[in-house]
Coordinates of C-alpha atoms in Angstrom, one line a residue:
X1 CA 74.8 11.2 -89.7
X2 CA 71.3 12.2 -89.8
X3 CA 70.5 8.6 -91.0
X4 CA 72.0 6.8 -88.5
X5 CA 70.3 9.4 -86.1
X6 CA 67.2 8.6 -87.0
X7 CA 67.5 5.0 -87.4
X8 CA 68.7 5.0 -83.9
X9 CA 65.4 7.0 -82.9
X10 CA 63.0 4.4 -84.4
X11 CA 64.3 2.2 -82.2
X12 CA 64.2 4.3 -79.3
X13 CA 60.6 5.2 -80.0
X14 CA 59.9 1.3 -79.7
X15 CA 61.1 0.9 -76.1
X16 CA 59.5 4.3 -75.0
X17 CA 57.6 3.9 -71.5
X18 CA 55.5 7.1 -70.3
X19 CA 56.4 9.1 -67.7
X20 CA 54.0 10.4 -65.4
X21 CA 52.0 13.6 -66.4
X22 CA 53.3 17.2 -64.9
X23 CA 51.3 20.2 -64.4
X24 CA 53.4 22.9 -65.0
X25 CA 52.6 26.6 -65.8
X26 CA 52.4 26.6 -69.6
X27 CA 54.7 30.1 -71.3
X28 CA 54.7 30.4 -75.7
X29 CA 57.9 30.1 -77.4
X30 CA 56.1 32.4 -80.0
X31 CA 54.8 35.2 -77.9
X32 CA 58.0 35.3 -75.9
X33 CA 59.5 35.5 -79.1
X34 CA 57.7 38.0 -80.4
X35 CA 58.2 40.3 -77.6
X36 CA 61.7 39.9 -77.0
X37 CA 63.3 42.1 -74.2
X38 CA 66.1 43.1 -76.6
X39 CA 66.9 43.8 -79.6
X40 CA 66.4 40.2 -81.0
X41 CA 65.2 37.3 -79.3
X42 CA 67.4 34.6 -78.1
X43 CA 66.7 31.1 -77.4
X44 CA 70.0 29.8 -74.9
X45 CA 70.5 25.9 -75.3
X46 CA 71.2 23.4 -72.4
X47 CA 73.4 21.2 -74.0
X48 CA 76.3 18.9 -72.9
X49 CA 77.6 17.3 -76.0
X50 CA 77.0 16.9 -80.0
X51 CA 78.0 14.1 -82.6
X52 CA 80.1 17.0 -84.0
X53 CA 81.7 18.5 -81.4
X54 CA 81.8 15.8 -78.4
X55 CA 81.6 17.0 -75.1
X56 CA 80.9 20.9 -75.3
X57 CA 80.4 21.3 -71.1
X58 CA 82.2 18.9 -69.4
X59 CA 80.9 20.3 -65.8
X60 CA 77.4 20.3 -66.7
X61 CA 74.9 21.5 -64.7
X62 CA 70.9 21.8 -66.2
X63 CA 69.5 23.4 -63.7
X64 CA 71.7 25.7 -62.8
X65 CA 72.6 27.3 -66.5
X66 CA 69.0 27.9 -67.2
X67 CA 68.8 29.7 -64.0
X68 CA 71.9 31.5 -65.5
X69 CA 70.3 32.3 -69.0
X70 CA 67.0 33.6 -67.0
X71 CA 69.1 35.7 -64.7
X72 CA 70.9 36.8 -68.1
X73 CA 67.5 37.8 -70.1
X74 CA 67.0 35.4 -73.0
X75 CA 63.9 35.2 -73.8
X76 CA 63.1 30.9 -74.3
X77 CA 65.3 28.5 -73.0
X78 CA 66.3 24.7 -75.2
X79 CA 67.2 21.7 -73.2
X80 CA 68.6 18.7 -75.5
X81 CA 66.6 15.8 -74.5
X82 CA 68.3 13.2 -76.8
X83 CA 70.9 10.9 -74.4
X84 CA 72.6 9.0 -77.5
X85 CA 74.0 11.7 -79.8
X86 CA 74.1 14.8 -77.7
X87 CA 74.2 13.0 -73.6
X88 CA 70.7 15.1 -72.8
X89 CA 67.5 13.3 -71.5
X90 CA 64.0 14.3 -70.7
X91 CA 64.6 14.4 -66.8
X92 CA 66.9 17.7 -67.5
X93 CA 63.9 19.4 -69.1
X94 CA 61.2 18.3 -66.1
X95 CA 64.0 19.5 -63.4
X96 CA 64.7 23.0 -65.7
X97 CA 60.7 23.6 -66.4
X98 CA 60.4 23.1 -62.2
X99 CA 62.8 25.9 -61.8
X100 CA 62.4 28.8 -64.1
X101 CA 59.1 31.0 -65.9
X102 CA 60.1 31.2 -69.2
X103 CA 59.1 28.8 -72.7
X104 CA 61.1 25.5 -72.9
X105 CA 62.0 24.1 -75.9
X106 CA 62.5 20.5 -76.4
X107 CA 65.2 19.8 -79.3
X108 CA 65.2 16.2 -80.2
X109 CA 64.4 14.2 -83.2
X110 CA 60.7 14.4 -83.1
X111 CA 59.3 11.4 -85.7
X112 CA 56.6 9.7 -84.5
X113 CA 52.7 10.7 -82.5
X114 CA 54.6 9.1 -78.8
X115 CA 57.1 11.6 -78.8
X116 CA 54.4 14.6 -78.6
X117 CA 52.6 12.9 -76.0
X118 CA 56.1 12.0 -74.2
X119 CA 56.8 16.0 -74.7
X120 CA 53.4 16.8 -73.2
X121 CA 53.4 14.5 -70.0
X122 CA 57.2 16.3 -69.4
X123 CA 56.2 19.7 -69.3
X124 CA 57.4 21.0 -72.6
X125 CA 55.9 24.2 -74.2
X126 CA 57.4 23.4 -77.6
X127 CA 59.2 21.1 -79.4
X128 CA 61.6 21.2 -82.7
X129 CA 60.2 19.2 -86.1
X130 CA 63.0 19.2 -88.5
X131 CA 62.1 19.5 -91.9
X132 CA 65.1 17.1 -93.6
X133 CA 63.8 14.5 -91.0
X134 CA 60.4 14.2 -92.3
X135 CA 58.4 14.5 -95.3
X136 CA 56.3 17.2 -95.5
X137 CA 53.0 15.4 -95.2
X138 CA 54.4 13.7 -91.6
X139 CA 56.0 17.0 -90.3
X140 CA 52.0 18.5 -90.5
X141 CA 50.8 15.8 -89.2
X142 CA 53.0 16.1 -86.5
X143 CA 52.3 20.0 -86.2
X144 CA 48.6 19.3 -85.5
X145 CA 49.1 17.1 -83.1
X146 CA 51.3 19.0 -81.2
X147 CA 49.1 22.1 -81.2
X148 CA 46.1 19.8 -80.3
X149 CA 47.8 18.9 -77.2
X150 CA 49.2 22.6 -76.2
X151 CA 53.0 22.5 -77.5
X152 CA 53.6 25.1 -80.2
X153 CA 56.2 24.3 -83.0
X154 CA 59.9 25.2 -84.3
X155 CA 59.8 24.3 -87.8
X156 CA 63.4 24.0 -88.6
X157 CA 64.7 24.1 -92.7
X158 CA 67.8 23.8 -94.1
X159 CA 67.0 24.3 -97.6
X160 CA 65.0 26.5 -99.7
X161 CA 63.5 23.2 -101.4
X162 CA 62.7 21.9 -98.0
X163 CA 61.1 24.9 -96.9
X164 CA 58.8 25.2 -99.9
X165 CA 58.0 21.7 -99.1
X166 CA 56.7 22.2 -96.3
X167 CA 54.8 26.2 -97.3
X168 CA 52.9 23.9 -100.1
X169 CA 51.3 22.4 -97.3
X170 CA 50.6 24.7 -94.3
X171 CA 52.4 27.9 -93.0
X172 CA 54.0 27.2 -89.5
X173 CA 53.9 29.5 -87.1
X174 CA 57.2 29.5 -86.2
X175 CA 60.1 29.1 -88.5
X176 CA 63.7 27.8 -87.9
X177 CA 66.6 28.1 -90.5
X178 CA 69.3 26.1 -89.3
X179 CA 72.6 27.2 -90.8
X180 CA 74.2 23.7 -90.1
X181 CA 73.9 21.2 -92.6
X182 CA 72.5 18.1 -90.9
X183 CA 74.2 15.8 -93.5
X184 CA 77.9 17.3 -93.3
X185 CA 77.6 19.8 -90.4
X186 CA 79.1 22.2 -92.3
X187 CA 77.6 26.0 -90.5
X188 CA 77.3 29.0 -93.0
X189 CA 75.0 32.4 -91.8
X190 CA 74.6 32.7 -95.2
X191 CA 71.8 30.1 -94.7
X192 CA 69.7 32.5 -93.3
X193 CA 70.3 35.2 -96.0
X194 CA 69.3 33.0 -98.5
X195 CA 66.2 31.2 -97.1
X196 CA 64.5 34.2 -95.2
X197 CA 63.6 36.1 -97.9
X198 CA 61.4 33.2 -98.9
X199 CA 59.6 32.8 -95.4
X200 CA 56.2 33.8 -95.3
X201 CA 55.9 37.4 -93.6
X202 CA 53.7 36.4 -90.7
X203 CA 56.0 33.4 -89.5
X204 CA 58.4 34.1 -86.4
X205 CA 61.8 33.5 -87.9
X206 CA 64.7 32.1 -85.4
X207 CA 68.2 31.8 -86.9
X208 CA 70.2 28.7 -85.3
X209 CA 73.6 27.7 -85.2
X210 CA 76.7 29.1 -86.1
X211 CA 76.6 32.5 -84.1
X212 CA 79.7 33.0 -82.1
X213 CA 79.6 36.3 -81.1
X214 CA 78.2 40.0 -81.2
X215 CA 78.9 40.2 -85.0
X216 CA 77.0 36.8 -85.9
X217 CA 74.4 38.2 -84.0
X218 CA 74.6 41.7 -86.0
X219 CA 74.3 39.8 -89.1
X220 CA 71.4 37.6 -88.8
X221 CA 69.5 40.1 -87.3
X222 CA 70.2 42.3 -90.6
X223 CA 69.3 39.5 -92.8
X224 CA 65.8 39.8 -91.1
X225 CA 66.0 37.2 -88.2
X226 CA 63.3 37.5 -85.4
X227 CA 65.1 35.6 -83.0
X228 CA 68.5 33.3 -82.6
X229 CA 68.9 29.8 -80.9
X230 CA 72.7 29.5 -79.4
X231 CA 74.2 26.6 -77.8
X232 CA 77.2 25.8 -78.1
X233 CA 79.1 29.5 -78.3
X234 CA 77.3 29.9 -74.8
X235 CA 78.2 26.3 -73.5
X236 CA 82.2 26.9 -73.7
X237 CA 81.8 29.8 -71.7
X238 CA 82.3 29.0 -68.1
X239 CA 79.5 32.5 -67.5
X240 CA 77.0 31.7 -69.1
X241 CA 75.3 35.6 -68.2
X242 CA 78.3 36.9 -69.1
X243 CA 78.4 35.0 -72.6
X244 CA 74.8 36.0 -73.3
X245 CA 75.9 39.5 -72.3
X246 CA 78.7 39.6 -75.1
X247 CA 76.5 38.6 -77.9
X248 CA 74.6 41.0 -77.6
X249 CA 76.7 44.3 -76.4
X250 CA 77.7 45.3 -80.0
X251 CA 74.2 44.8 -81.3
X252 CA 72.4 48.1 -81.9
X253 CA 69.4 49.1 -79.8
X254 CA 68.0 51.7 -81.5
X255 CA 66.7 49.5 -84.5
X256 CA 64.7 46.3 -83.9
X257 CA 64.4 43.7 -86.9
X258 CA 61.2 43.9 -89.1

């Protein structure tokens, strides 16, 4: 699946046309993370549908769920951008980035120099590089360019080889273990127990896909995770406050992840 994915990217990437630069207030997904008003950080996803899954949100709504997740707390907010695989597109992000004050993500299949600038002239504050997309060597090259034109990073790894991959090269700032295996999409938390141990102190750590509820939360957080990105637990609930509510009531306070 991640083939044909990406095969159907390059051939996006050839009929891209700019959009028009927008000059909106600029928030890091990192800092945000760092400082997140609970007890982990969460980064809620604006998705409507996955190759996996199909249509998670029939009655979807950008706009108005990330004005839901803002209301509700989370700290960074991810809008799917790509329209072929997961039925997102760019325009969501510009419409969600006029609308709220908090970091937006943009999660697509990031490959090639356009994209960046694409992410730029949109408004984005970050965007995701996946790390079984491209070879080490492109995903830094990529990395730079993002940070030379103001969008920060999610470096997202699936496996330990991957990730070691990529720390020969350069540390990223910001680390994503995605528990979903982009070749089966297969979802185990134990991703995130086995890879964090081996993710450079100093990097923000964000655990993605696969928590459900309060306890997935509990768990990741004890294996050492910084932050969480949830989408589709928080999608097929028709409150989205409430939903981001319920992942985190049985977390405990009084201890914050190292």
């Amino acid at each position: 699946m991640l083939k044909q994915i990406l095969a159907t990217k390059q051939n996006e990437i050839e009929r891209i046309e700019l959009p028009p630069r927008y000059h909106f207030p600029r928030f890091s997904l990192c800092t945000a993370l760092k400082n997140a008003k609970r007890s982990i950080g969460m980064i809620a996803e604006v998705k409507k549908a996955s190759p996996s899954k199909g249509i998670i949100r029939p009655n979807f709504q950008p706009v108005e769920i990330a004005k839901a997740y803002e209301q509700a707390g989370v700290d960074a907010i991810s809008v799917l951008t790509d329209q072929t695989y997961f039925q997102g597109h760019y325009r969501y992000l510009i419409e969600i980035k006029e609308t709220v004050r908090l970091p937006v993500l943009r999660k697509d299949f990031i490959i090639e120099r356009l994209q960046i600038e694409e992410s730029a002239r949109i408004g984005a504050d970050a965007i995701l590089l996946i790390g079984e997309a491209l070879s080490p060597k492109k995903l830094h090259e990529l990395y730079e360019e993002a940070y030379e034109k103001g969008l920060e990073c999610l470096v997202e790894v699936h496996s330990r080889q991957t990730l070691e991959a990529i720390l020969e090269r350069f540390t990223p700032e910001i680390v994503g273990i995605n528990n979903r295996d982009l070749q089966t999409f297969t979802t185990s938390l134990d991703t995130t127990k086995n890879l964090l141990p081996h993710v450079p102190p100093s990097c923000v750590v964000v655990s993605e896909s696969g928590i459900a509820n309060a306890y997935d939360l509990q768990r990741v957080r004890a294996y050492g995770a910084h932050a969480v990105l949830v989408g589709e637990s928080l999608m097929r609930h028709d409150d989205v406050m409430q939903a981001v509510d319920e992942l985190y009531k049985e977390v405990r306070s009084d201890v914050r992840p190292s």
